[in-house]
C-alpha cells in the first residue's frame, strides 16, 4: 500500500513507515490466544490421564472408600498425598469466583453493572476512533483515548480470569460469546503497546454486551413484567447484531483486500456503514453505497444469509419455543463435593425467587448445595432471567415428578432432599393438597429413603401423609401446614399483640447489612420515620436482623443450670438463648423452651439463639472461660488455643440431621405416659375419670376445668352449634375482654381449619379463668362445617352475621373485645390482585370507623377506663374514678388482618405512606403487628431443610403443643376424648414445663421497678430471676412528637437500650398456679362433665 506524505501525517507513523501494515500481528495474537487456551485444556487432561495409567488398576473391592476414579482407571488420592487439600483450595477459589460473577452478592451485582458500563464506554471510544485511520501510530503528545481504553481492557482481563476460574467446563469456556469478545479485543491492545501502533480491529464486538441489558434492568427493578423483558431482549438482540455488523463492514471496506495490498479500500464512516446494514436488512437496497472490496462483498453475503434472515422473520420466537425442549432437557451431572436438592411442585417466579432469597442468604454458613428445579411447564422470561442470575447454584429441568425417567435425570437418588412447594393462594386448597400428596407418593415410590419436605395448605391433609408407609418424620420427612401455622401465629397475637410480626421476622433471613441499607437508602415513606427524633423504624429494623440459630454449647457451660447459661450468654456473648435441646434416656431429642433452674447443661446440649447471623451464634460454641474472661471484647470470642478448647472439634456434638434417627419432641409429649381412654358408658354420661391431687371437675363455665385425654388442652363436653349461638342481648353482655374472629366464607367456600386457631388459645398451661372467650362472627352455615372440630373446647361461641355490618359488630361487643382477628376469604389468584383482599380491608376499615364513631360516648369512656385500669378484672369504683380523671380516653381495639396479597397492605392504614413496592416487612401495619400474610411463611422451607429443629421450636411456640396421638384422633374426625388418670408428678411437669407467650407492662407486676430510663439489660436480668424470658419490646409509635395510638415491635434490643413508659415486654413464662407451689394432697377427685 502506497500512501502519500500528506496521508501519512494522519497515521502519525511518518513516511515511508506508514506503508507498513501490522494487522496480521494483531489478528494472530487473538487466534494464538484462542488455540493456546484450547490446547492447554487438552494438554492438562492428557497429562492427568497419563498419570493415571502409571498406576496398576486394583482388584474389585480394593478401592479405598471415599476415593474417586480418574477416567475409571485409578483413584485420585493415589496421585498425590496433598490432592485432597489442593482440590479443596481449588474448589474454594472457584466458589469465591462464582459468587462474584453470579450477582448473588452486592459486590457481584456491582461488578455486573460496572462490567456493562465499562463495555459501553469501550464501545464509545471505538466509535470515536472510527474517524481515524484503521491502523496508526501513537501521536507524539500521547493518545488519551487509547490510555483509557487500555485501563478498560485490563479490567476486562481481570473479569476474564474470574469467569475462567468459575466455569465448570474449561473447554467450552473458550467458545462462549463473552470469551470470544475478550479474545478479539484484549490481546490486540497488549500487542499495540509492543509495536507502538494501534489497529481498530474488532473492537466493535464490545457492543455485544448490550444483550445483557435486560438482566441489568431486572437487577435495578426497572423491568418487572414478561412483556417488558421480552421486548427489551428482542430490541437488544437486533441492536447488538446491527451495530456489530456495521463495525465489521467498516473494517473490511476501509482496509481493502490484503492480497491487493489494500489498494481497493473504500473510505466510509461508521454512520455510513450503519446505514448500509439497515438498508440491506430492510431489503430496500438503494444501491448508492455498495461494497468495493472482495472481503466486504463476502461479508454482505453472510450478512444476508444469516442476520437478515433472522431479522426479517419470526425465527427468534420459533427458536425460543423449539429450543425449550433441548435447553431444559438432558441429565443433571452432580458436582463433586457438592450436595444438591430437588425442588418441585408450584414453580413460579414468585415462589422460586422467595425460596432462593432465603435459601442462599448471606447470613447462613457457606451454602454448598446446588438447587435443581423440576417442572412440566416452560419457564417464562422472568424465570429465565432468574436462572441466569443464579446460574452457578441453579439448574432447571423440564419434566414430571410422576415420571421415574425424569426423576432419574435429576439424580433424585443422589440428592440430599426433595422440597415440594405448594400454591398457597389456590382457590381449591383440598385439590392442591391432593396433588402435593401424590407428588410425595411418587417420590417415595421411587426412593423410600428420600428425605421429603412438603408444603400443605390444610392441616387435615396431613392424615394422608401418615398413610404412606415410607413416610418417616424421625428421619427428616416433614410437612409445613400453611393454614395451621398461619392461624397459630394469629392466635398467639391475641395473647401478645405483635408476636406474629416478631416470629415472622425471626425465621426470615434478613442480614444486618440489608436492614442498614434500608436505613441509609430509605424510600420516601420510610425516610420520615428514620429522620424523626423517635427513629422507630431504625429500632424495628435492628430487630429484623435477628434470626433463630442452633449451636452446640461450649464445654464451659457444663454443669451450669439453664438460667445461669442464659444470663452468661446474654451479658457476655450478646446472645439470647431461648431454648435447649437434649437427648433423653429414650434417645429422643427434647426441645425445652425457656428451661428452668432444674435443667443442667451437659455435653452435647444444643442451644437455640437469637442472633444477627450464624457467625455470632458460634460464640456459644467457642466460648472459653479461661481465655474469654473479663475485659475480652465480644468480637474476640472465637477459637482459642488452650488445652480445654483444643479438642472442640472432636467433642463437637453432632447437630440433628435427617439420618440421625432421633425423634424430635417438645416437652409436652405424653404419648408414652397416658393410659388408654375408657369407653363411654351406655347411659350417655361421661365416664368417671379420676386424677390424683387436683380438683378438675367442670360442671359449668365457672367451675374447675377439665382436660383432654393428653392433658394438653382444656376440654368440655361436646355442644351443638345451636347451643353456642349468641342470639340474646343477655348473652352478649357477658362478652368482655373476648376475641372476635371475623369469617367471610359461605357454604361453598374452602375450609380454613379454625381448630388451629382455637387450640393455641385453649392450651392447658393457661389458667381456666384466663381463657379468653372466642366468638366467631360470620355465615353460620360455614361455621357449621367446621364446628365438629372445635365443639369440645370451652368458651367458644358463634354469632351469625357479617363483619362488614356495624350492627353485627356491635352485637358481639366489639368495643369491649381484647382482639379482633379478620381472616381472609382466600378467593385465590384468579382475580385481580387488588380485589383479593377486598373483604378483609373493608372489614378493617369498618372496625376503625366504629371505634372512631363511639370514641366520645360515655359507654366508650367506661370501656377505655376499664382497659386502662385492668385487662382482666372489673372494678366499678376504679372505673368511675378513671372516668372522671381521664378527660378524653382513646379507645383502640387491637386487631390483626390477614392479607392474601402483600401489596394490599397499603390500604389498611390511611395515615401511613407505605409505597406499593415496599416489602411487607417494611410496612407500618406489619411492623405494628396489625397485618399478616402467608408469604412470610415462605422462609420455613429452607429453614426446615437446614435445621428441622427450628420448625419443631416454632410449632411448639405457636400451636400450644400437640403430639402424634392427638393428631391421629383429630384426623379421624371424632370428638376430642376427655381426660384420663395422670400421675401427680406428670401433671405438674405438664403444666409447669410449658411456656406461654405473654406481654407484660413495665412499672407493674414483675417489672414494677423498671421505669422510664432503665435499660433493657437490667429488665431482662430481673425477669430472668423470676423465670421470665424477655424477647423484645412492644412500644408506642410516636410520629412527629404525637402518639399514633399504635405500637411497633422491637426484637431482642441491645442491653443498653433505654425503656420508655408504656413499653410492653414480649416474654415467655411458665404456668403459674398457687396450688402448684405447695405439696399437692394425694386424693382422688371425680371429673364430671356437663353441658356448658
Short mmCIF file of C-alpha atoms in Angstrom, two decimals, residues 87-453:
data_model
loop_
_atom_site.label_atom_id
_atom_site.label_comp_id
_atom_site.label_asym_id
_atom_site.label_seq_id
_atom_site.Cartn_x
_atom_site.Cartn_y
_atom_site.Cartn_z
CA UNK A 87 -8.81 -29.83 45.47
CA UNK A 88 -10.40 -28.05 48.42
CA UNK A 89 -8.33 -24.94 47.70
CA UNK A 90 -9.34 -25.01 44.05
CA UNK A 91 -12.97 -25.54 44.98
CA UNK A 92 -12.82 -22.63 47.44
CA UNK A 93 -11.32 -20.39 44.76
CA UNK A 94 -14.00 -21.49 42.33
CA UNK A 95 -16.79 -20.79 44.82
CA UNK A 96 -15.30 -17.37 45.55
CA UNK A 97 -15.17 -16.54 41.84
CA UNK A 98 -18.70 -17.81 41.18
CA UNK A 99 -20.12 -15.66 43.97
CA UNK A 100 -18.54 -12.63 42.35
CA UNK A 101 -19.82 -13.48 38.87
CA UNK A 102 -23.35 -14.66 39.62
CA UNK A 103 -24.80 -11.44 41.08
CA UNK A 104 -25.73 -13.29 44.30
CA UNK A 105 -23.98 -10.72 46.47
CA UNK A 106 -23.92 -6.96 46.50
CA UNK A 107 -20.35 -6.94 45.16
CA UNK A 108 -21.36 -9.32 42.39
CA UNK A 109 -24.24 -7.08 41.32
CA UNK A 110 -21.96 -4.04 41.37
CA UNK A 111 -19.38 -5.94 39.31
CA UNK A 112 -22.01 -6.94 36.72
CA UNK A 113 -23.30 -3.39 36.34
CA UNK A 114 -19.75 -2.00 36.24
CA UNK A 115 -18.78 -4.51 33.54
CA UNK A 116 -21.73 -3.38 31.45
CA UNK A 117 -20.93 0.31 31.85
CA UNK A 118 -17.22 -0.17 31.08
CA UNK A 119 -18.08 -2.20 27.97
CA UNK A 120 -20.33 0.58 26.74
CA UNK A 121 -17.54 3.07 27.46
CA UNK A 122 -15.09 0.99 25.45
CA UNK A 123 -17.56 0.88 22.57
CA UNK A 124 -17.95 4.67 22.73
CA UNK A 125 -14.15 5.04 22.40
CA UNK A 126 -14.27 2.69 19.41
CA UNK A 127 -16.91 4.88 17.72
CA UNK A 128 -14.67 7.93 18.19
CA UNK A 129 -11.68 6.06 16.78
CA UNK A 130 -13.56 5.08 13.61
CA UNK A 131 -12.97 8.60 12.30
CA UNK A 132 -9.21 7.93 12.36
CA UNK A 133 -7.14 5.58 10.14
CA UNK A 134 -7.66 1.86 10.65
CA UNK A 135 -4.03 1.38 11.60
CA UNK A 136 -1.97 4.23 13.04
CA UNK A 137 0.89 5.07 15.35
CA UNK A 138 0.67 6.88 18.65
CA UNK A 139 0.69 10.69 18.37
CA UNK A 140 3.71 12.49 19.87
CA UNK A 141 1.61 14.13 22.60
CA UNK A 142 0.04 10.80 23.57
CA UNK A 143 -3.36 9.25 22.96
CA UNK A 144 -5.73 9.83 25.87
CA UNK A 145 -8.47 7.63 24.43
CA UNK A 146 -6.04 4.74 23.94
CA UNK A 147 -4.84 5.14 27.54
CA UNK A 148 -8.43 4.98 28.86
CA UNK A 149 -9.25 2.02 26.64
CA UNK A 150 -6.16 0.24 27.95
CA UNK A 151 -7.42 0.64 31.51
CA UNK A 152 -10.77 -0.78 30.41
CA UNK A 153 -9.09 -3.78 28.80
CA UNK A 154 -7.12 -4.60 31.94
CA UNK A 155 -10.43 -4.56 33.80
CA UNK A 156 -11.85 -6.94 31.15
CA UNK A 157 -8.81 -9.17 31.65
CA UNK A 158 -9.48 -9.41 35.41
CA UNK A 159 -13.13 -10.35 34.76
CA UNK A 160 -11.96 -12.85 32.13
CA UNK A 161 -9.81 -14.59 34.75
CA UNK A 162 -12.71 -14.71 37.24
CA UNK A 163 -15.00 -16.21 34.63
CA UNK A 164 -12.37 -18.81 33.74
CA UNK A 165 -12.00 -19.84 37.39
CA UNK A 166 -15.76 -20.10 37.95
CA UNK A 167 -16.53 -22.01 34.73
CA UNK A 168 -17.26 -25.71 35.19
CA UNK A 169 -16.15 -26.98 31.76
CA UNK A 170 -12.94 -25.17 30.81
CA UNK A 171 -13.09 -26.42 27.20
CA UNK A 172 -16.47 -24.92 26.37
CA UNK A 173 -15.47 -21.75 28.16
CA UNK A 174 -13.36 -20.77 25.13
CA UNK A 175 -16.40 -20.93 22.85
CA UNK A 176 -18.68 -18.65 24.90
CA UNK A 177 -19.69 -15.28 23.47
CA UNK A 178 -18.06 -13.23 26.23
CA UNK A 179 -14.81 -15.17 25.81
CA UNK A 180 -14.76 -14.58 22.05
CA UNK A 181 -15.30 -10.86 22.60
CA UNK A 182 -12.41 -10.72 25.08
CA UNK A 183 -10.08 -12.73 22.78
CA UNK A 184 -10.53 -10.35 19.85
CA UNK A 185 -10.23 -7.17 21.94
CA UNK A 186 -7.76 -7.71 24.80
CA UNK A 187 -4.68 -9.32 23.07
CA UNK A 188 -4.55 -6.67 20.28
CA UNK A 189 -4.33 -3.98 22.95
CA UNK A 190 -1.33 -5.69 24.54
CA UNK A 191 0.34 -6.05 21.11
CA UNK A 192 -0.27 -2.35 20.44
CA UNK A 193 1.89 -1.48 23.46
CA UNK A 194 4.73 -3.55 21.99
CA UNK A 195 4.70 -2.22 18.41
CA UNK A 196 3.74 1.37 19.34
CA UNK A 197 0.79 1.42 16.99
CA UNK A 198 -2.87 0.52 17.23
CA UNK A 199 -5.34 -1.30 14.99
CA UNK A 200 -9.06 -0.61 15.04
CA UNK A 201 -9.77 -4.32 14.55
CA UNK A 202 -12.85 -5.98 16.01
CA UNK A 203 -13.35 -3.69 18.98
CA UNK A 204 -16.91 -3.26 17.76
CA UNK A 205 -17.67 -6.63 19.39
CA UNK A 206 -17.92 -4.84 22.74
CA UNK A 207 -21.43 -3.75 21.80
CA UNK A 208 -22.49 -7.39 22.25
CA UNK A 209 -22.74 -6.56 25.97
CA UNK A 210 -25.98 -4.83 25.01
CA UNK A 211 -27.67 -8.22 25.05
CA UNK A 212 -27.21 -8.31 28.84
CA UNK A 213 -29.21 -5.11 29.27
CA UNK A 214 -32.46 -6.94 30.23
CA UNK A 215 -30.65 -8.67 33.09
CA UNK A 216 -29.19 -5.37 34.28
CA UNK A 217 -32.58 -3.69 34.17
CA UNK A 218 -34.09 -6.53 36.17
CA UNK A 219 -31.41 -6.16 38.82
CA UNK A 220 -32.30 -2.48 39.01
CA UNK A 221 -36.01 -3.43 39.16
CA UNK A 222 -36.77 -1.43 36.04
CA UNK A 223 -38.20 -4.43 34.19
CA UNK A 224 -40.76 -6.47 36.09
CA UNK A 225 -43.19 -7.85 33.52
CA UNK A 226 -42.76 -10.63 30.99
CA UNK A 227 -43.71 -8.37 28.10
CA UNK A 228 -41.14 -5.78 29.12
CA UNK A 229 -38.39 -8.35 29.41
CA UNK A 230 -39.33 -9.91 26.08
CA UNK A 231 -39.45 -6.57 24.25
CA UNK A 232 -36.12 -5.43 25.69
CA UNK A 233 -34.48 -8.73 24.81
CA UNK A 234 -35.60 -8.54 21.18
CA UNK A 235 -34.53 -4.91 20.82
CA UNK A 236 -31.09 -5.50 22.29
CA UNK A 237 -30.51 -8.56 20.09
CA UNK A 238 -31.41 -6.58 16.97
CA UNK A 239 -29.33 -3.56 18.01
CA UNK A 240 -26.34 -5.67 19.04
CA UNK A 241 -26.21 -7.63 15.79
CA UNK A 242 -26.86 -4.49 13.74
CA UNK A 243 -24.07 -2.38 15.28
CA UNK A 244 -21.61 -5.27 15.32
CA UNK A 245 -22.21 -5.99 11.64
CA UNK A 246 -21.73 -2.32 10.82
CA UNK A 247 -18.37 -2.35 12.63
CA UNK A 248 -17.09 -5.41 10.76
CA UNK A 249 -18.22 -3.92 7.43
CA UNK A 250 -16.44 -0.66 8.32
CA UNK A 251 -13.21 -2.58 8.99
CA UNK A 252 -13.10 -4.60 5.77
CA UNK A 253 -14.14 -1.73 3.48
CA UNK A 254 -11.74 0.84 4.94
CA UNK A 255 -8.87 -1.68 4.98
CA UNK A 256 -9.18 -3.16 1.49
CA UNK A 257 -8.20 -6.63 0.32
CA UNK A 258 -4.85 -7.88 1.69
CA UNK A 259 -3.97 -9.75 -1.50
CA UNK A 260 -4.26 -6.48 -3.44
CA UNK A 261 -2.02 -4.71 -0.91
CA UNK A 262 -5.07 -2.78 0.35
CA UNK A 263 -5.26 -0.70 -2.85
CA UNK A 264 -9.05 -1.02 -3.26
CA UNK A 265 -10.13 0.38 0.13
CA UNK A 266 -13.29 2.49 0.30
CA UNK A 267 -13.29 5.30 2.87
CA UNK A 268 -16.60 5.01 4.76
CA UNK A 269 -17.66 6.47 8.07
CA UNK A 270 -19.18 4.31 10.77
CA UNK A 271 -22.51 6.06 10.23
CA UNK A 272 -22.48 5.15 6.56
CA UNK A 273 -21.82 1.52 7.48
CA UNK A 274 -24.80 1.53 9.83
CA UNK A 275 -26.88 2.97 7.00
CA UNK A 276 -25.77 0.23 4.58
CA UNK A 277 -26.62 -2.57 7.08
CA UNK A 278 -30.04 -1.05 7.73
CA UNK A 279 -30.80 -0.74 4.05
CA UNK A 280 -29.64 -4.30 3.42
CA UNK A 281 -31.53 -5.62 6.43
CA UNK A 282 -34.76 -3.98 5.28
CA UNK A 283 -34.31 -5.48 1.76
CA UNK A 284 -34.64 -1.99 0.22
CA UNK A 285 -31.17 -1.81 -1.35
CA UNK A 286 -30.93 1.75 -2.80
CA UNK A 287 -27.53 0.98 -4.39
CA UNK A 288 -26.00 4.36 -3.53
CA UNK A 289 -23.36 2.68 -1.36
CA UNK A 290 -22.11 -0.75 -2.33
CA UNK A 291 -19.13 -2.87 -1.25
CA UNK A 292 -15.98 -2.33 -3.36
CA UNK A 293 -13.77 -4.93 -1.71
CA UNK A 294 -13.97 -8.68 -2.01
CA UNK A 295 -13.96 -9.03 1.77
CA UNK A 296 -16.85 -6.58 2.02
CA UNK A 297 -18.81 -8.48 -0.61
CA UNK A 298 -18.28 -11.81 1.17
CA UNK A 299 -19.36 -10.27 4.46
CA UNK A 300 -22.57 -8.91 2.92
CA UNK A 301 -23.37 -12.37 1.55
CA UNK A 302 -23.14 -13.93 5.01
CA UNK A 303 -24.98 -10.96 6.47
CA UNK A 304 -27.90 -11.53 4.10
CA UNK A 305 -27.95 -15.28 4.64
CA UNK A 306 -27.67 -15.11 8.40
CA UNK A 307 -28.62 -11.92 10.18
CA UNK A 308 -31.11 -10.70 7.59
CA UNK A 309 -33.00 -13.99 7.60
CA UNK A 310 -33.31 -13.86 11.38
CA UNK A 311 -34.40 -10.22 11.49
CA UNK A 312 -36.89 -10.48 8.65
CA UNK A 313 -38.80 -13.43 10.08
CA UNK A 314 -40.18 -14.73 13.34
CA UNK A 315 -37.26 -17.06 13.74
CA UNK A 316 -36.26 -15.73 17.21
CA UNK A 317 -39.72 -16.66 18.50
CA UNK A 318 -39.54 -20.10 16.89
CA UNK A 319 -36.04 -20.71 18.18
CA UNK A 320 -37.16 -19.78 21.69
CA UNK A 321 -40.16 -22.14 21.62
CA UNK A 322 -38.45 -25.05 19.90
CA UNK A 323 -35.28 -24.60 21.89
CA UNK A 324 -37.02 -25.05 25.23
CA UNK A 325 -37.09 -28.83 24.88
CA UNK A 326 -33.37 -29.17 24.29
CA UNK A 327 -32.46 -26.34 26.63
CA UNK A 328 -34.16 -27.80 29.68
CA UNK A 329 -33.78 -31.49 28.90
CA UNK A 330 -30.67 -33.54 29.42
CA UNK A 331 -29.29 -35.13 32.57
CA UNK A 332 -28.04 -33.42 35.70
CA UNK A 333 -24.40 -34.11 36.44
CA UNK A 334 -23.68 -33.72 40.17
CA UNK A 335 -20.65 -31.63 41.04
CA UNK A 336 -18.10 -33.45 43.13
CA UNK A 337 -18.05 -32.23 46.71
CA UNK A 338 -21.46 -30.56 46.46
CA UNK A 339 -24.88 -31.72 47.54
CA UNK A 340 -27.94 -30.99 45.51
CA UNK A 341 -31.64 -30.80 46.30
CA UNK A 342 -34.62 -31.23 44.00
CA UNK A 343 -37.36 -28.59 44.21
CA UNK A 344 -40.69 -29.29 42.53
CA UNK A 345 -44.39 -28.54 42.88
CA UNK A 346 -45.60 -24.98 42.31
CA UNK A 347 -42.71 -23.45 40.32
CA UNK A 348 -43.29 -19.78 39.51
CA UNK A 349 -41.14 -16.69 39.56
CA UNK A 350 -42.55 -15.57 42.93
CA UNK A 351 -42.26 -18.97 44.63
CA UNK A 352 -38.73 -19.66 43.37
CA UNK A 353 -37.39 -16.14 44.00
CA UNK A 354 -38.77 -16.15 47.55
CA UNK A 355 -37.25 -19.57 48.16
CA UNK A 356 -33.84 -18.60 46.76
CA UNK A 357 -33.80 -15.33 48.67
CA UNK A 358 -33.87 -17.22 51.94
CA UNK A 359 -32.02 -20.40 50.91
CA UNK A 360 -28.96 -18.56 49.55
CA UNK A 361 -28.95 -15.84 52.16
CA UNK A 362 -25.59 -14.39 53.16
CA UNK A 363 -26.24 -14.92 56.88
CA UNK A 364 -26.16 -18.69 56.51
CA UNK A 365 -22.96 -20.63 56.63
CA UNK A 366 -21.44 -21.43 53.24
CA UNK A 367 -24.31 -22.99 51.29
CA UNK A 368 -22.59 -25.74 49.34
CA UNK A 369 -25.84 -27.02 47.86
CA UNK A 370 -26.92 -26.98 44.23
CA UNK A 371 -30.63 -26.46 43.52
CA UNK A 372 -32.34 -28.48 40.78
CA UNK A 373 -35.82 -27.36 39.74
CA UNK A 374 -38.19 -29.85 38.10
CA UNK A 375 -41.45 -28.77 36.50
CA UNK A 376 -43.55 -29.62 33.45
CA UNK A 377 -44.10 -26.08 32.16
CA UNK A 378 -41.87 -23.86 30.05
CA UNK A 379 -40.29 -21.17 32.23
CA UNK A 380 -41.38 -17.65 31.34
CA UNK A 381 -38.91 -14.86 30.69
CA UNK A 382 -38.91 -13.74 34.31
CA UNK A 383 -37.93 -17.22 35.44
CA UNK A 384 -35.27 -17.49 32.74
CA UNK A 385 -33.74 -14.23 33.91
CA UNK A 386 -33.80 -15.56 37.47
CA UNK A 387 -32.00 -18.72 36.31
CA UNK A 388 -29.29 -16.63 34.67
CA UNK A 389 -28.72 -14.60 37.82
CA UNK A 390 -28.22 -17.78 39.85
CA UNK A 391 -26.69 -19.97 37.16
CA UNK A 392 -23.94 -21.22 39.48
CA UNK A 393 -26.44 -22.50 42.07
CA UNK A 394 -29.48 -23.39 40.00
CA UNK A 395 -30.49 -25.72 37.17
CA UNK A 396 -33.94 -26.09 35.64
CA UNK A 397 -35.19 -29.31 34.07
CA UNK A 398 -38.45 -29.81 32.25
CA UNK A 399 -40.15 -32.98 33.36
CA UNK A 400 -42.69 -34.53 35.68
CA UNK A 401 -42.20 -35.74 39.21
CA UNK A 402 -44.55 -38.61 38.33
CA UNK A 403 -42.20 -39.88 35.63
CA UNK A 404 -39.40 -42.09 37.02
CA UNK A 405 -37.25 -41.27 33.99
CA UNK A 406 -37.39 -37.57 34.83
CA UNK A 407 -36.56 -38.30 38.46
CA UNK A 408 -33.58 -40.27 37.25
CA UNK A 409 -32.50 -37.36 35.03
CA UNK A 410 -32.29 -35.02 38.02
CA UNK A 411 -30.45 -37.70 40.05
CA UNK A 412 -33.08 -37.81 42.80
CA UNK A 413 -31.44 -40.87 44.36
CA UNK A 414 -28.24 -38.90 44.89
CA UNK A 415 -29.94 -35.71 46.13
CA UNK A 416 -29.89 -34.64 49.75
CA UNK A 417 -33.61 -33.89 49.92
CA UNK A 418 -36.68 -33.14 47.84
CA UNK A 419 -38.66 -29.98 48.59
CA UNK A 420 -42.22 -29.65 47.28
CA UNK A 421 -43.65 -26.12 47.07
CA UNK A 422 -47.40 -25.51 47.05
CA UNK A 423 -49.63 -22.77 45.70
CA UNK A 424 -50.60 -21.03 48.93
CA UNK A 425 -53.25 -18.97 47.13
CA UNK A 426 -55.04 -21.84 45.44
CA UNK A 427 -58.84 -21.34 45.43
CA UNK A 428 -59.18 -25.12 45.86
CA UNK A 429 -56.86 -25.99 48.76
CA UNK A 430 -58.01 -29.61 49.04
CA UNK A 431 -57.25 -30.21 45.38
CA UNK A 432 -53.87 -28.56 45.76
CA UNK A 433 -53.04 -30.70 48.79
CA UNK A 434 -54.08 -33.85 46.92
CA UNK A 435 -51.61 -33.01 44.20
CA UNK A 436 -48.89 -32.41 46.78
CA UNK A 437 -49.53 -35.76 48.46
CA UNK A 438 -49.44 -37.55 45.11
CA UNK A 439 -46.02 -36.00 44.48
CA UNK A 440 -44.83 -37.34 47.82
CA UNK A 441 -46.15 -40.80 46.94
CA UNK A 442 -44.36 -40.73 43.59
CA UNK A 443 -41.07 -39.66 45.17
CA UNK A 444 -41.32 -42.22 47.97
CA UNK A 445 -42.18 -44.89 45.45
CA UNK A 446 -39.02 -44.00 43.51
CA UNK A 447 -36.84 -43.86 46.63
CA UNK A 448 -38.43 -44.76 50.01
CA UNK A 449 -35.44 -43.34 51.92
CA UNK A 450 -35.54 -39.93 50.26
CA UNK A 451 -35.98 -37.04 52.68
CA UNK A 452 -39.10 -35.07 51.68
CA UNK A 453 -40.21 -31.66 52.94
#
